[in-house]
Short mmCIF file of C-alpha atoms in Angstrom, two decimals:
data_model
loop_
_atom_site.label_atom_id
_atom_site.label_comp_id
_atom_site.label_asym_id
_atom_site.label_seq_id
_atom_site.Cartn_x
_atom_site.Cartn_y
_atom_site.Cartn_z
CA MET A 34 -10.69 -240.27 184.62
CA THR A 35 -12.93 -237.25 184.40
CA ALA A 36 -12.69 -235.48 187.76
CA PRO A 37 -10.25 -235.20 190.63
CA PRO A 38 -10.90 -236.59 194.07
CA ALA A 39 -12.66 -234.35 196.54
CA GLN A 40 -9.65 -233.94 198.84
CA PRO A 41 -6.39 -233.83 196.88
CA GLU A 42 -3.21 -234.22 198.82
CA PRO A 43 -1.05 -231.15 199.23
CA ALA A 44 1.49 -230.17 196.62
CA LYS A 45 5.05 -231.12 197.36
CA GLY A 46 6.49 -230.41 193.97
CA GLY A 47 10.06 -229.38 194.76
CA ASP A 48 11.70 -231.87 192.40
CA ASP A 49 8.98 -231.43 189.77
CA MET A 50 9.25 -227.63 189.75
CA ALA A 51 13.03 -227.84 189.57
CA THR A 52 12.69 -230.13 186.55
CA LEU A 53 10.26 -227.73 184.87
CA ALA A 54 12.50 -224.76 185.66
CA LYS A 55 15.47 -226.54 184.12
CA GLY A 56 13.35 -227.09 181.01
CA GLY A 57 12.49 -223.39 181.09
CA ARG A 58 16.15 -222.39 181.13
CA THR A 59 16.93 -224.70 178.25
CA ASN A 60 13.93 -223.47 176.25
CA THR A 61 14.94 -219.85 176.73
CA MET A 62 18.39 -220.54 175.33
CA GLY A 63 16.81 -222.54 172.54
CA PHE A 64 14.59 -219.59 171.65
CA VAL A 65 17.61 -217.34 171.09
CA ILE A 66 19.36 -219.96 168.95
CA ARG A 67 16.20 -220.70 166.98
CA ALA A 68 15.66 -217.01 166.29
CA LEU A 69 19.20 -216.66 164.97
CA GLY A 70 18.84 -219.80 162.86
CA GLY A 71 15.37 -219.14 161.45
CA ILE A 72 15.80 -215.53 160.35
CA PRO A 73 18.36 -216.36 157.59
CA PHE A 74 15.88 -218.76 155.96
CA LEU A 75 13.25 -216.04 155.79
CA PHE A 76 15.72 -213.45 154.55
CA ILE A 77 17.22 -215.75 151.89
CA GLY A 78 13.91 -217.26 150.89
CA TYR A 79 12.15 -213.95 150.29
CA ARG A 80 15.15 -212.14 148.83
CA LEU A 81 16.38 -214.90 146.49
CA TYR A 82 13.20 -216.80 145.63
CA GLY A 83 10.44 -214.19 145.91
CA VAL A 84 7.21 -213.51 147.76
CA GLU A 85 4.93 -215.61 145.53
CA GLU A 86 7.29 -218.58 145.66
CA MET A 87 7.27 -218.40 149.45
CA GLY A 88 3.48 -218.17 149.36
CA ARG A 89 3.20 -221.42 147.41
CA PHE A 90 5.72 -223.03 149.76
CA ALA A 91 3.63 -221.88 152.73
CA ALA A 92 0.44 -223.41 151.31
CA ALA A 93 2.18 -226.80 151.02
CA PHE A 94 3.95 -226.46 154.36
CA VAL A 95 0.74 -226.11 156.40
CA ILE A 96 -0.79 -229.26 154.89
CA ILE A 97 2.40 -231.27 155.44
CA GLU A 98 2.46 -230.32 159.13
CA ILE A 99 -1.19 -231.25 159.64
CA PHE A 100 -0.71 -234.68 158.09
CA ALA A 101 2.48 -235.20 160.09
CA LEU A 102 0.72 -234.38 163.37
CA ILE A 103 -2.04 -236.88 162.55
CA CYS A 104 0.59 -239.52 161.86
CA ALA A 105 2.35 -238.76 165.16
CA LEU A 106 -0.76 -240.22 166.85
CA GLY A 107 -0.78 -237.77 169.74
CA GLU A 108 2.41 -239.33 171.12
CA LYS A 109 3.84 -235.93 172.01
CA ARG A 110 1.65 -236.17 175.11
CA GLY A 111 0.28 -239.70 175.01
CA LEU A 112 3.67 -241.42 175.13
CA ALA A 113 4.37 -240.12 178.64
CA GLN A 114 1.22 -241.80 179.91
CA ARG A 115 1.99 -245.05 178.08
CA LEU A 116 5.51 -245.15 179.50
CA THR A 117 4.25 -244.39 183.02
CA GLU A 118 1.64 -247.15 182.90
CA GLY A 119 3.11 -249.68 180.49
CA THR A 120 6.24 -250.82 182.30
CA GLU A 121 4.31 -251.67 185.45
CA GLU A 122 1.12 -253.07 183.97
CA GLU A 123 2.57 -255.11 181.11
CA GLY A 124 6.22 -255.56 181.98
CA VAL A 125 7.21 -254.32 178.52
CA PRO A 126 10.55 -252.46 178.20
CA GLN A 127 10.16 -248.76 177.61
CA THR A 128 12.16 -248.92 174.38
CA ASN A 129 9.68 -251.43 172.97
CA LEU A 130 6.75 -249.16 173.84
CA VAL A 131 8.39 -246.31 171.95
CA PHE A 132 8.97 -248.58 168.94
CA ASP A 133 5.29 -249.60 169.04
CA GLY A 134 4.39 -245.95 168.56
CA MET A 135 7.03 -245.44 165.87
CA LEU A 136 5.86 -248.43 163.83
CA THR A 137 2.23 -247.33 163.93
CA SER A 138 3.21 -243.76 163.08
CA PHE A 139 5.31 -244.94 160.14
CA LEU A 140 2.44 -246.98 158.72
CA PHE A 141 0.08 -244.01 158.99
CA SER A 142 2.74 -241.83 157.35
CA LEU A 143 3.03 -244.17 154.37
CA ALA A 144 -0.74 -243.99 153.89
CA ALA A 145 -0.65 -240.19 154.09
CA CYS A 146 2.18 -239.99 151.55
CA ALA A 147 0.27 -242.26 149.16
CA LEU A 148 -2.84 -240.09 149.45
CA LEU A 149 -0.95 -236.85 148.74
CA LEU A 150 0.96 -238.40 145.83
CA ALA A 151 -2.36 -239.48 144.32
CA PHE A 152 -3.97 -236.04 144.91
CA PRO A 153 -1.16 -233.44 144.96
CA VAL A 154 -3.66 -230.61 144.53
CA ILE A 155 -4.36 -230.96 148.26
CA ILE A 156 -0.98 -229.46 149.12
CA PHE A 157 -0.40 -227.43 145.98
CA PRO A 158 -3.66 -225.50 145.42
CA SER A 159 -1.80 -222.65 143.68
CA GLY A 160 0.61 -224.85 141.76
CA THR A 161 4.25 -225.65 142.47
CA ASN A 162 7.48 -223.69 142.23
CA SER A 163 9.34 -226.62 140.68
CA PRO A 164 9.12 -230.39 140.07
CA PHE A 165 11.13 -230.85 143.27
CA ASP A 166 8.28 -229.56 145.43
CA ILE A 167 6.63 -232.98 145.46
CA TRP A 168 9.50 -234.18 147.67
CA MET A 169 8.01 -232.18 150.54
CA ILE A 170 5.64 -235.11 151.05
CA ALA A 171 8.64 -237.17 152.19
CA ALA A 172 8.91 -234.94 155.26
CA ILE A 173 5.75 -236.44 156.80
CA PRO A 174 7.23 -239.67 158.25
CA ALA A 175 10.39 -237.91 159.44
CA PHE A 176 8.42 -235.15 161.17
CA ALA A 177 6.07 -237.63 162.87
CA LEU A 178 8.87 -239.94 164.07
CA THR A 179 10.84 -236.98 165.40
CA GLU A 180 7.86 -235.95 167.53
CA ILE A 181 7.76 -239.42 169.11
CA LEU A 182 11.51 -239.58 169.73
CA LEU A 183 11.53 -236.15 171.37
CA ALA A 184 8.56 -237.10 173.55
CA ALA A 185 10.50 -240.20 174.68
CA GLN A 186 13.51 -238.04 175.58
CA ALA A 187 11.31 -235.57 177.43
CA TYR A 188 9.98 -238.45 179.55
CA LYS A 189 13.55 -238.79 180.81
CA TYR A 190 13.53 -235.01 181.47
CA ASP A 191 15.84 -234.44 178.50
CA ILE A 192 14.56 -231.22 176.94
CA ALA A 193 18.03 -230.40 175.58
CA THR A 194 17.52 -232.85 172.71
CA THR A 195 14.36 -231.01 171.69
CA VAL A 196 16.32 -227.76 171.62
CA ARG A 197 19.13 -229.37 169.60
CA ALA A 198 16.71 -230.88 167.08
CA ARG A 199 14.10 -228.14 166.74
CA ALA A 200 16.02 -224.98 167.67
CA ILE A 201 19.49 -225.70 166.30
CA THR A 202 19.62 -228.50 163.73
CA GLU A 203 16.33 -227.85 161.91
CA PRO A 204 16.38 -224.04 161.44
CA TRP A 205 20.12 -223.79 160.79
CA THR A 206 20.10 -226.70 158.32
CA LYS A 207 17.16 -225.13 156.51
CA SER A 208 18.86 -221.72 156.33
CA ILE A 209 22.19 -223.10 155.14
CA ALA A 210 20.61 -225.52 152.65
CA VAL A 211 18.29 -222.94 151.04
CA ALA A 212 21.27 -220.67 150.34
CA ALA A 213 23.52 -223.47 149.09
CA ILE A 214 20.91 -225.04 146.78
CA PHE A 215 20.14 -221.68 145.16
CA PHE A 216 23.61 -221.70 143.61
CA ILE A 217 23.32 -225.25 142.24
CA PRO A 218 21.76 -224.77 138.77
CA VAL A 219 20.27 -228.27 138.46
CA VAL A 220 18.15 -227.98 141.61
CA SER A 221 18.11 -224.22 142.21
CA GLU A 222 14.40 -223.74 141.56
CA GLY A 223 13.52 -226.37 144.15
CA GLY A 224 15.63 -224.83 146.90
CA LEU A 225 12.76 -224.07 149.30
CA ALA A 226 11.28 -227.58 149.21
CA LEU A 227 14.60 -229.42 149.26
CA ALA A 228 15.96 -227.30 152.12
CA TYR A 229 12.82 -228.01 154.15
CA VAL A 230 13.02 -231.79 153.63
CA THR A 231 16.74 -231.80 154.41
CA ALA A 232 16.14 -229.91 157.66
CA ILE A 233 13.36 -232.26 158.80
CA TYR A 234 15.54 -235.34 158.26
CA ALA A 235 18.48 -233.68 159.99
CA ALA A 236 16.25 -233.07 163.02
CA LEU A 237 15.18 -236.73 162.91
CA ALA A 238 18.82 -237.87 162.91
CA THR A 239 19.57 -235.62 165.89
CA ALA A 240 16.62 -236.98 167.89
CA LEU A 241 17.37 -240.60 166.96
CA TRP A 242 21.01 -240.31 168.04
CA SER A 243 20.01 -239.11 171.52
CA PHE A 244 17.20 -241.66 171.79
CA LEU A 245 19.48 -244.61 171.06
CA LYS A 246 22.00 -243.38 173.61
CA THR A 247 19.26 -243.07 176.24
CA TYR A 248 17.07 -246.10 175.54
CA GLY A 249 19.16 -248.33 173.28
CA TRP A 250 17.74 -250.74 170.74
CA PRO A 251 14.61 -252.73 171.60
CA LYS A 252 14.98 -256.23 173.00
CA GLY A 253 12.61 -258.99 171.95
CA TRP A 254 10.38 -256.47 170.23
CA ARG A 255 7.85 -257.56 167.66
CA PRO A 256 4.70 -255.91 166.27
CA ARG A 257 1.59 -256.55 168.35
CA PRO A 258 -1.37 -255.77 166.07
CA ARG A 259 -4.00 -255.97 168.81
CA TYR A 260 -2.07 -253.66 171.14
CA LEU A 261 -1.29 -251.24 168.31
CA GLY A 262 -4.98 -251.09 167.46
CA LYS A 263 -5.92 -250.32 171.07
CA MET A 264 -3.15 -247.74 171.27
CA THR A 265 -4.41 -245.99 168.14
CA ALA A 266 -8.02 -245.97 169.34
CA ARG A 267 -6.98 -244.56 172.70
CA ALA A 268 -4.92 -241.88 170.97
CA LEU A 269 -7.78 -240.48 168.88
CA PRO A 270 -8.71 -237.67 171.33
CA LEU A 271 -5.02 -236.74 171.61
CA ILE A 272 -4.62 -236.74 167.84
CA GLY A 273 -7.65 -234.49 167.56
CA ALA A 274 -6.32 -232.13 170.22
CA ASP A 275 -2.86 -231.93 168.63
CA VAL A 276 -4.19 -231.41 165.12
CA ILE A 277 -6.72 -228.80 166.20
CA GLU A 278 -4.20 -226.95 168.39
CA ARG A 279 -1.75 -226.76 165.49
CA GLY A 280 -4.58 -226.35 163.02
CA THR A 281 -5.61 -223.07 164.62
CA ARG A 282 -2.14 -221.76 163.64
CA LEU A 283 -2.47 -223.05 160.07
CA LEU A 284 -6.15 -222.56 159.22
CA ASP A 285 -5.69 -218.84 158.67
CA VAL A 286 -2.93 -219.45 156.10
CA PHE A 287 -5.05 -222.08 154.35
CA LEU A 288 -8.21 -219.96 154.16
CA LEU A 289 -6.26 -216.87 153.13
CA GLY A 290 -4.73 -218.93 150.34
CA GLN A 291 -8.20 -219.70 148.99
CA SER A 292 -9.16 -216.04 148.54
CA ALA A 293 -5.93 -214.08 148.22
CA SER A 294 -2.99 -214.14 145.82
CA ALA A 295 0.16 -216.17 146.41
CA GLY A 296 1.93 -212.88 147.11
CA ALA A 297 -0.48 -212.01 149.93
CA VAL A 298 -0.05 -215.47 151.42
CA GLY A 299 3.71 -215.02 151.17
CA ILE A 300 3.58 -211.75 153.13
CA TYR A 301 1.35 -213.30 155.79
CA PHE A 302 3.57 -216.37 156.00
CA PHE A 303 6.58 -214.17 156.76
CA ALA A 304 4.73 -212.73 159.74
CA LYS A 305 3.67 -216.23 160.83
CA GLU A 306 7.26 -217.48 160.70
CA VAL A 307 8.43 -214.58 162.86
CA VAL A 308 5.67 -215.41 165.33
CA SER A 309 6.59 -219.11 165.30
CA VAL A 310 9.68 -218.31 167.40
CA PRO A 311 7.77 -217.38 170.59
CA GLN A 312 5.17 -220.01 169.71
CA LYS A 313 7.79 -222.76 169.81
CA LEU A 314 8.92 -221.44 173.18
CA LYS A 315 5.44 -222.20 174.49
CA THR A 316 4.78 -225.55 172.87
CA SER A 317 8.23 -226.93 173.68
CA PHE A 318 7.27 -226.86 177.37
CA GLU A 319 4.66 -229.54 176.69
CA PRO A 320 6.99 -232.56 176.46
CA ILE A 321 8.69 -231.77 179.78
CA LEU A 322 5.35 -230.93 181.43
CA SER A 323 3.66 -234.17 180.35
CA PRO A 324 5.70 -236.68 182.41
CA VAL A 325 5.43 -234.46 185.51
CA ILE A 326 1.65 -234.25 185.12
CA THR A 327 1.13 -237.96 184.44
CA LYS A 328 3.09 -238.94 187.54
CA ASN A 329 1.09 -236.56 189.74
CA LEU A 330 -2.13 -237.85 188.18
CA LYS A 331 -1.15 -241.38 189.07
CA SER A 332 -0.66 -240.40 192.71
CA GLY A 333 -3.78 -238.22 192.76
CA ASN A 334 -1.80 -235.08 193.59
CA TYR A 335 -4.06 -232.55 191.87
CA ALA A 336 -2.99 -229.67 194.08
CA ALA A 337 0.56 -230.07 192.75
CA ILE A 338 -0.74 -230.04 189.18
CA ALA A 339 -2.65 -226.79 189.76
CA SER A 340 0.49 -225.20 191.20
CA GLN A 341 2.57 -226.38 188.25
CA VAL A 342 0.04 -225.04 185.75
CA GLN A 343 0.05 -221.64 187.46
CA LYS A 344 3.79 -221.31 187.59
CA VAL A 345 4.63 -222.72 184.16
CA GLY A 346 1.80 -220.66 182.66
CA PHE A 347 3.32 -217.51 184.12
CA TRP A 348 6.84 -218.39 183.00
CA ILE A 349 5.59 -218.86 179.45
CA ILE A 350 3.48 -215.71 179.23
CA ALA A 351 6.24 -213.66 180.88
CA LEU A 352 8.77 -214.70 178.24
CA GLN A 353 6.32 -214.48 175.37
CA LEU A 354 5.16 -210.98 176.24
CA GLY A 355 8.75 -209.74 176.32
CA ILE A 356 9.48 -211.35 172.96
CA ALA A 357 6.27 -209.93 171.48
CA LEU A 358 7.17 -206.40 172.58
CA ALA A 359 10.71 -206.76 171.21
CA LEU A 360 9.36 -207.82 167.81
CA VAL A 361 6.23 -205.70 167.44
CA ILE A 362 7.58 -202.26 168.44
CA PRO A 363 10.22 -202.33 165.65
CA GLY A 364 7.72 -204.30 163.54
CA GLU A 365 8.35 -202.50 160.26
CA ALA A 366 12.08 -203.08 160.57
CA VAL A 367 11.51 -206.76 161.35
CA MET A 368 9.17 -207.24 158.39
CA GLY A 369 11.54 -205.25 156.19
CA LEU A 370 14.04 -208.10 156.43
CA GLY A 371 11.97 -209.84 153.78
CA GLY A 372 12.01 -206.84 151.47
CA PRO A 373 9.95 -203.67 150.98
CA ALA A 374 6.92 -205.65 149.77
CA ILE A 375 6.69 -207.45 153.11
CA VAL A 376 6.37 -204.33 155.29
CA GLY A 377 2.62 -204.19 154.56
CA GLY A 378 2.17 -207.19 156.85
CA THR A 379 3.28 -205.32 159.99
CA GLY A 380 -0.30 -205.00 161.28
CA ALA A 381 -0.86 -208.73 160.90
CA LEU A 382 2.43 -209.34 162.73
CA ALA A 383 1.27 -207.28 165.73
CA ILE A 384 -2.05 -209.14 165.98
CA LEU A 385 -0.40 -212.55 165.59
CA LEU A 386 2.12 -211.83 168.35
CA ALA A 387 -0.71 -210.75 170.65
CA ALA A 388 -2.56 -213.96 169.76
CA GLU A 389 0.36 -216.12 170.87
CA VAL A 390 0.56 -214.28 174.20
CA VAL A 391 -3.12 -214.88 175.02
CA ALA A 392 -2.85 -218.50 173.85
CA SER A 393 -0.35 -219.49 176.56
CA MET A 394 -3.03 -220.33 179.12
CA ALA A 395 -4.87 -222.59 176.67
CA VAL A 396 -1.75 -224.60 175.90
CA VAL A 397 -0.83 -225.18 179.55
CA SER A 398 -4.43 -226.01 180.50
CA GLU A 399 -4.71 -228.46 177.64
CA SER A 400 -1.58 -230.26 178.85
CA VAL A 401 -3.71 -231.43 181.81
CA LEU A 402 -7.13 -231.63 180.17
CA VAL A 403 -5.94 -234.19 177.60
CA TYR A 404 -5.48 -236.60 180.52
CA ILE A 405 -8.42 -235.84 182.84
CA ALA A 406 -11.08 -234.70 180.34
CA ARG A 407 -10.03 -235.84 176.88
CA LYS A 408 -13.42 -235.75 175.22
CA ARG A 409 -14.41 -232.46 176.80
CA ASN A 410 -11.13 -230.88 175.74
CA LEU A 411 -11.56 -232.19 172.22
CA ALA A 412 -15.11 -230.81 172.05
CA ILE A 413 -13.88 -227.37 173.16
CA SER A 414 -11.06 -227.48 170.60
CA VAL A 415 -13.47 -228.39 167.80
CA GLY A 416 -15.69 -225.47 168.79
CA ILE A 417 -12.71 -223.09 168.85
CA ILE A 418 -11.41 -224.03 165.42
CA ALA A 419 -14.95 -223.79 164.02
CA LEU A 420 -15.23 -220.31 165.53
CA GLN A 421 -11.91 -219.37 163.96
CA GLY A 422 -12.98 -220.68 160.57
CA VAL A 423 -16.23 -218.71 160.61
CA LEU A 424 -14.52 -215.53 161.79
CA THR A 425 -11.71 -215.83 159.24
CA VAL A 426 -14.05 -216.28 156.29
CA SER A 427 -16.36 -213.52 157.55
CA LEU A 428 -13.57 -210.96 158.01
CA ILE A 429 -12.01 -211.79 154.64
CA LEU A 430 -15.39 -211.41 152.91
CA LEU A 431 -15.96 -208.14 154.78
CA ALA A 432 -12.63 -206.80 153.54
CA GLU A 433 -13.59 -207.78 149.97
CA ARG A 434 -17.00 -206.14 150.25
CA LEU A 435 -15.47 -202.91 151.53
CA GLY A 436 -12.98 -202.95 148.69
CA LEU A 437 -9.97 -203.12 151.00
CA ASN A 438 -6.61 -204.42 149.84
CA GLU A 439 -5.17 -207.83 150.61
CA GLY A 440 -3.29 -206.49 153.61
CA PHE A 441 -6.65 -206.06 155.35
CA LYS A 442 -7.57 -209.64 154.46
CA ALA A 443 -4.39 -210.78 156.19
CA ALA A 444 -5.17 -208.61 159.23
CA GLY A 445 -8.67 -210.10 159.32
CA ALA A 446 -7.27 -213.64 159.34
CA ALA A 447 -4.91 -212.65 162.18
CA LEU A 448 -7.73 -211.04 164.17
CA ALA A 449 -9.86 -214.19 163.82
CA LEU A 450 -6.96 -216.21 165.22
CA PHE A 451 -6.57 -213.79 168.14
CA ILE A 452 -10.25 -214.02 169.10
CA ALA A 453 -10.25 -217.82 168.81
CA LEU A 454 -7.13 -218.29 170.94
CA LEU A 455 -8.33 -215.85 173.59
CA THR A 456 -11.63 -217.71 173.81
CA SER A 457 -9.81 -221.02 174.03
CA SER A 458 -7.64 -219.81 176.93
CA LEU A 459 -10.60 -218.48 178.90
CA VAL A 460 -12.75 -221.58 178.43
CA LYS A 461 -10.05 -224.21 179.02
CA ALA A 462 -8.66 -222.42 182.08
CA LEU A 463 -12.16 -222.26 183.56
CA VAL A 464 -12.82 -225.95 182.93
CA LEU A 465 -9.46 -226.92 184.43
CA LYS A 466 -10.07 -224.74 187.48
CA ILE A 467 -13.39 -226.49 188.08
CA LEU A 468 -11.90 -229.98 187.68
CA LEU A 469 -8.87 -229.36 189.88
CA LYS A 470 -10.82 -227.24 192.38
CA ALA A 471 -7.88 -224.83 192.49
CA PRO A 472 -6.86 -221.61 190.72
CA VAL A 473 -4.77 -222.01 187.55
CA GLY A 474 -4.49 -218.40 186.30
CA ASN A 475 -1.13 -217.25 184.93
CA LEU A 476 -1.46 -213.44 185.13
CA ARG A 477 0.54 -211.32 187.55
CA LEU A 478 0.67 -207.53 187.86
CA ALA A 479 4.40 -207.62 187.13
CA LEU A 480 3.57 -208.23 183.46
CA PHE A 481 2.22 -204.69 183.24
CA TRP A 482 5.03 -203.18 185.33
CA ALA A 483 7.63 -204.76 183.03
CA SER A 484 5.84 -203.81 179.80
CA ALA A 485 5.67 -200.06 180.48
CA PRO A 486 9.42 -199.26 180.52
CA ALA A 487 10.09 -201.73 177.69
CA ILE A 488 7.53 -199.95 175.50
CA MET A 489 9.07 -196.55 176.24
CA VAL A 490 12.55 -197.81 175.36
CA GLY A 491 11.22 -199.39 172.16
CA ILE A 492 9.42 -196.25 171.03
CA GLY A 493 12.65 -194.32 171.47
CA PHE A 494 14.46 -196.66 169.07
CA THR A 495 11.78 -196.24 166.36
CA PHE A 496 13.14 -192.74 165.69
CA LEU A 497 16.52 -194.22 164.71
CA PRO A 498 17.53 -196.05 161.50
CA GLU A 499 16.02 -199.50 161.00
CA TRP A 500 19.32 -201.34 161.39
CA VAL A 501 19.76 -199.66 164.78
CA GLU A 502 16.24 -200.77 165.77
CA LEU A 503 17.09 -204.37 164.97
CA VAL A 504 20.68 -204.59 166.21
CA PHE A 505 20.30 -202.53 169.38
CA GLY A 506 16.58 -201.88 169.87
CA VAL A 507 15.38 -205.48 170.08
CA PRO A 508 17.99 -206.50 172.71
CA ALA A 509 17.39 -203.28 174.67
CA ILE A 510 13.63 -203.86 174.85
CA LEU A 511 14.17 -207.44 175.98
CA ALA A 512 16.81 -206.47 178.54
CA VAL A 513 14.63 -203.80 180.19
CA TYR A 514 11.58 -206.04 180.22
CA LEU A 515 13.41 -209.10 181.60
CA ALA A 516 15.16 -207.07 184.30
CA VAL A 517 11.82 -205.83 185.66
CA ILE A 518 9.94 -209.10 185.29
CA TRP A 519 12.75 -211.00 187.02
CA LYS A 520 12.74 -208.62 189.98
CA ARG A 521 9.01 -207.93 190.29
CA GLY A 522 7.38 -211.03 188.79
CA PHE A 523 9.41 -214.02 189.93
CA SER A 524 9.31 -214.93 193.60
CA ALA A 525 12.49 -215.78 195.52
CA ASP A 526 11.87 -219.52 195.23
CA GLU A 527 11.27 -219.23 191.47
CA ARG A 528 14.49 -217.28 191.03
CA GLN A 529 16.26 -220.06 192.92
CA LEU A 530 14.65 -222.66 190.68
CA PHE A 531 16.03 -220.92 187.61
CA SER A 532 19.50 -220.82 189.13
CA ARG A 533 21.76 -223.56 187.81
CA LYS A 534 23.15 -224.16 191.31
CA VAL A 535 19.83 -225.36 192.71
CA VAL A 536 18.63 -228.89 192.07
CA ALA A 537 15.30 -228.72 193.87
CA VAL A 538 13.55 -226.52 196.37
CA GLU A 539 10.15 -226.49 197.94
CA THR A 540 7.72 -224.21 196.14
CA ASP A 541 4.80 -223.98 198.52
CA GLU A 542 5.59 -220.39 199.53
CA PRO A 543 3.45 -217.58 198.07
CA THR A 544 4.68 -216.07 194.80
CA ALA A 545 5.75 -212.45 194.53
CA GLU A 546 2.45 -211.53 192.96
CA LYS A 547 -0.91 -213.19 193.39
CA ALA A 548 -1.93 -215.15 190.29
CA ALA A 549 -4.88 -213.65 188.54
#
């Protein structure tokens, strides 16, 4: 399928939008919990283990995630389509289809682990912190299987399991484990790696528990080599899209690691981890969006898809912009959590947060393009990551030639990411608009109305002690921003959708602001 029909049927979308809004509420709560759970890991890691140690951990972490995403076989989005089509076309139980994906993913994971064990320099270009670091490779199969299990739950409109696994279990386990292991002499030096692996497997256990309660064990399941081969071949564009989308967030760390010290990478990684909180808010919408999109694709309801892209895109950018303001205005205080040496990365933090805001449209657009224009989407993604790579290397070399310090190298890597993600959003939104023959923009004037008072409140807090900025300033900025965006940005029907009392409402009425 490469183009929509000439006359799409009108959007009905009440139940679908209510489902997406429920996912939005859950994701917002998950963001708060994830923020509270992730910050201790950064604080403990940088304070107890050191900046260079965290830099080496970061270099390994980015490679592990890339391999894990490859091994997940694009099932984060592809599974929804297989479940929608498979039960009717083949008569295969849904549980069996999920296990097909899990088996294939596990086999790919074993191959990836073998490769990295044979050539550990791939993930440890600057050496290791301890002999225990090699255990990070064991996280690959667990990470990949968790992605599939969470996608299966999302198909049943269960986004709460994703929040439990990724926003509660994983960050809190990692934070608790890294502190506990530090005080165990035998394994103390491997605390970062062991805490990471423990957290990934804890998230897997959380996802598996919910999956078995929802789907149960497979019945009459057996491996089907021919089907698994077809499934893998069909998934290649999705794998490419997933890896490239995540790769744009990891390429900067990788390239910076090739030309800067472990300490510089450690500082940059701190900023990246802070930014990962609003980033997860955006990407965690994908699993709940995928089943809604695939069902509308099956019925040819492209008008509904365009409406969903517009609304969900606005919800995401509205939340992300507020979070970005709350983190960037007291940026020095936020970076100071990692220690005085980390404060130099405040500029990179500001650029990275801006990059995530402009990336929201690309992510939502891609959620549709991977189904209606897979190859075209993949080609765009390849071009974007190539652009980012060229810009990153060029800006790092420019900083070296001008004799600037490593902080400017980090800022250059962040700026390259910003330009790449902005380009991606503009191009993918345009392509989607053409294919759906309907507007998909996510900008509303209320974003600017809400930002102005939030910025003024935030600037006021910068004149106070840093602990006041963090404890009171961050919530105050968010509160002011959210109050305005809720009143001026969300239409009456959207506010009803986000109310727990409403199950579904029609959403064909005009929004409070015209989408840009």
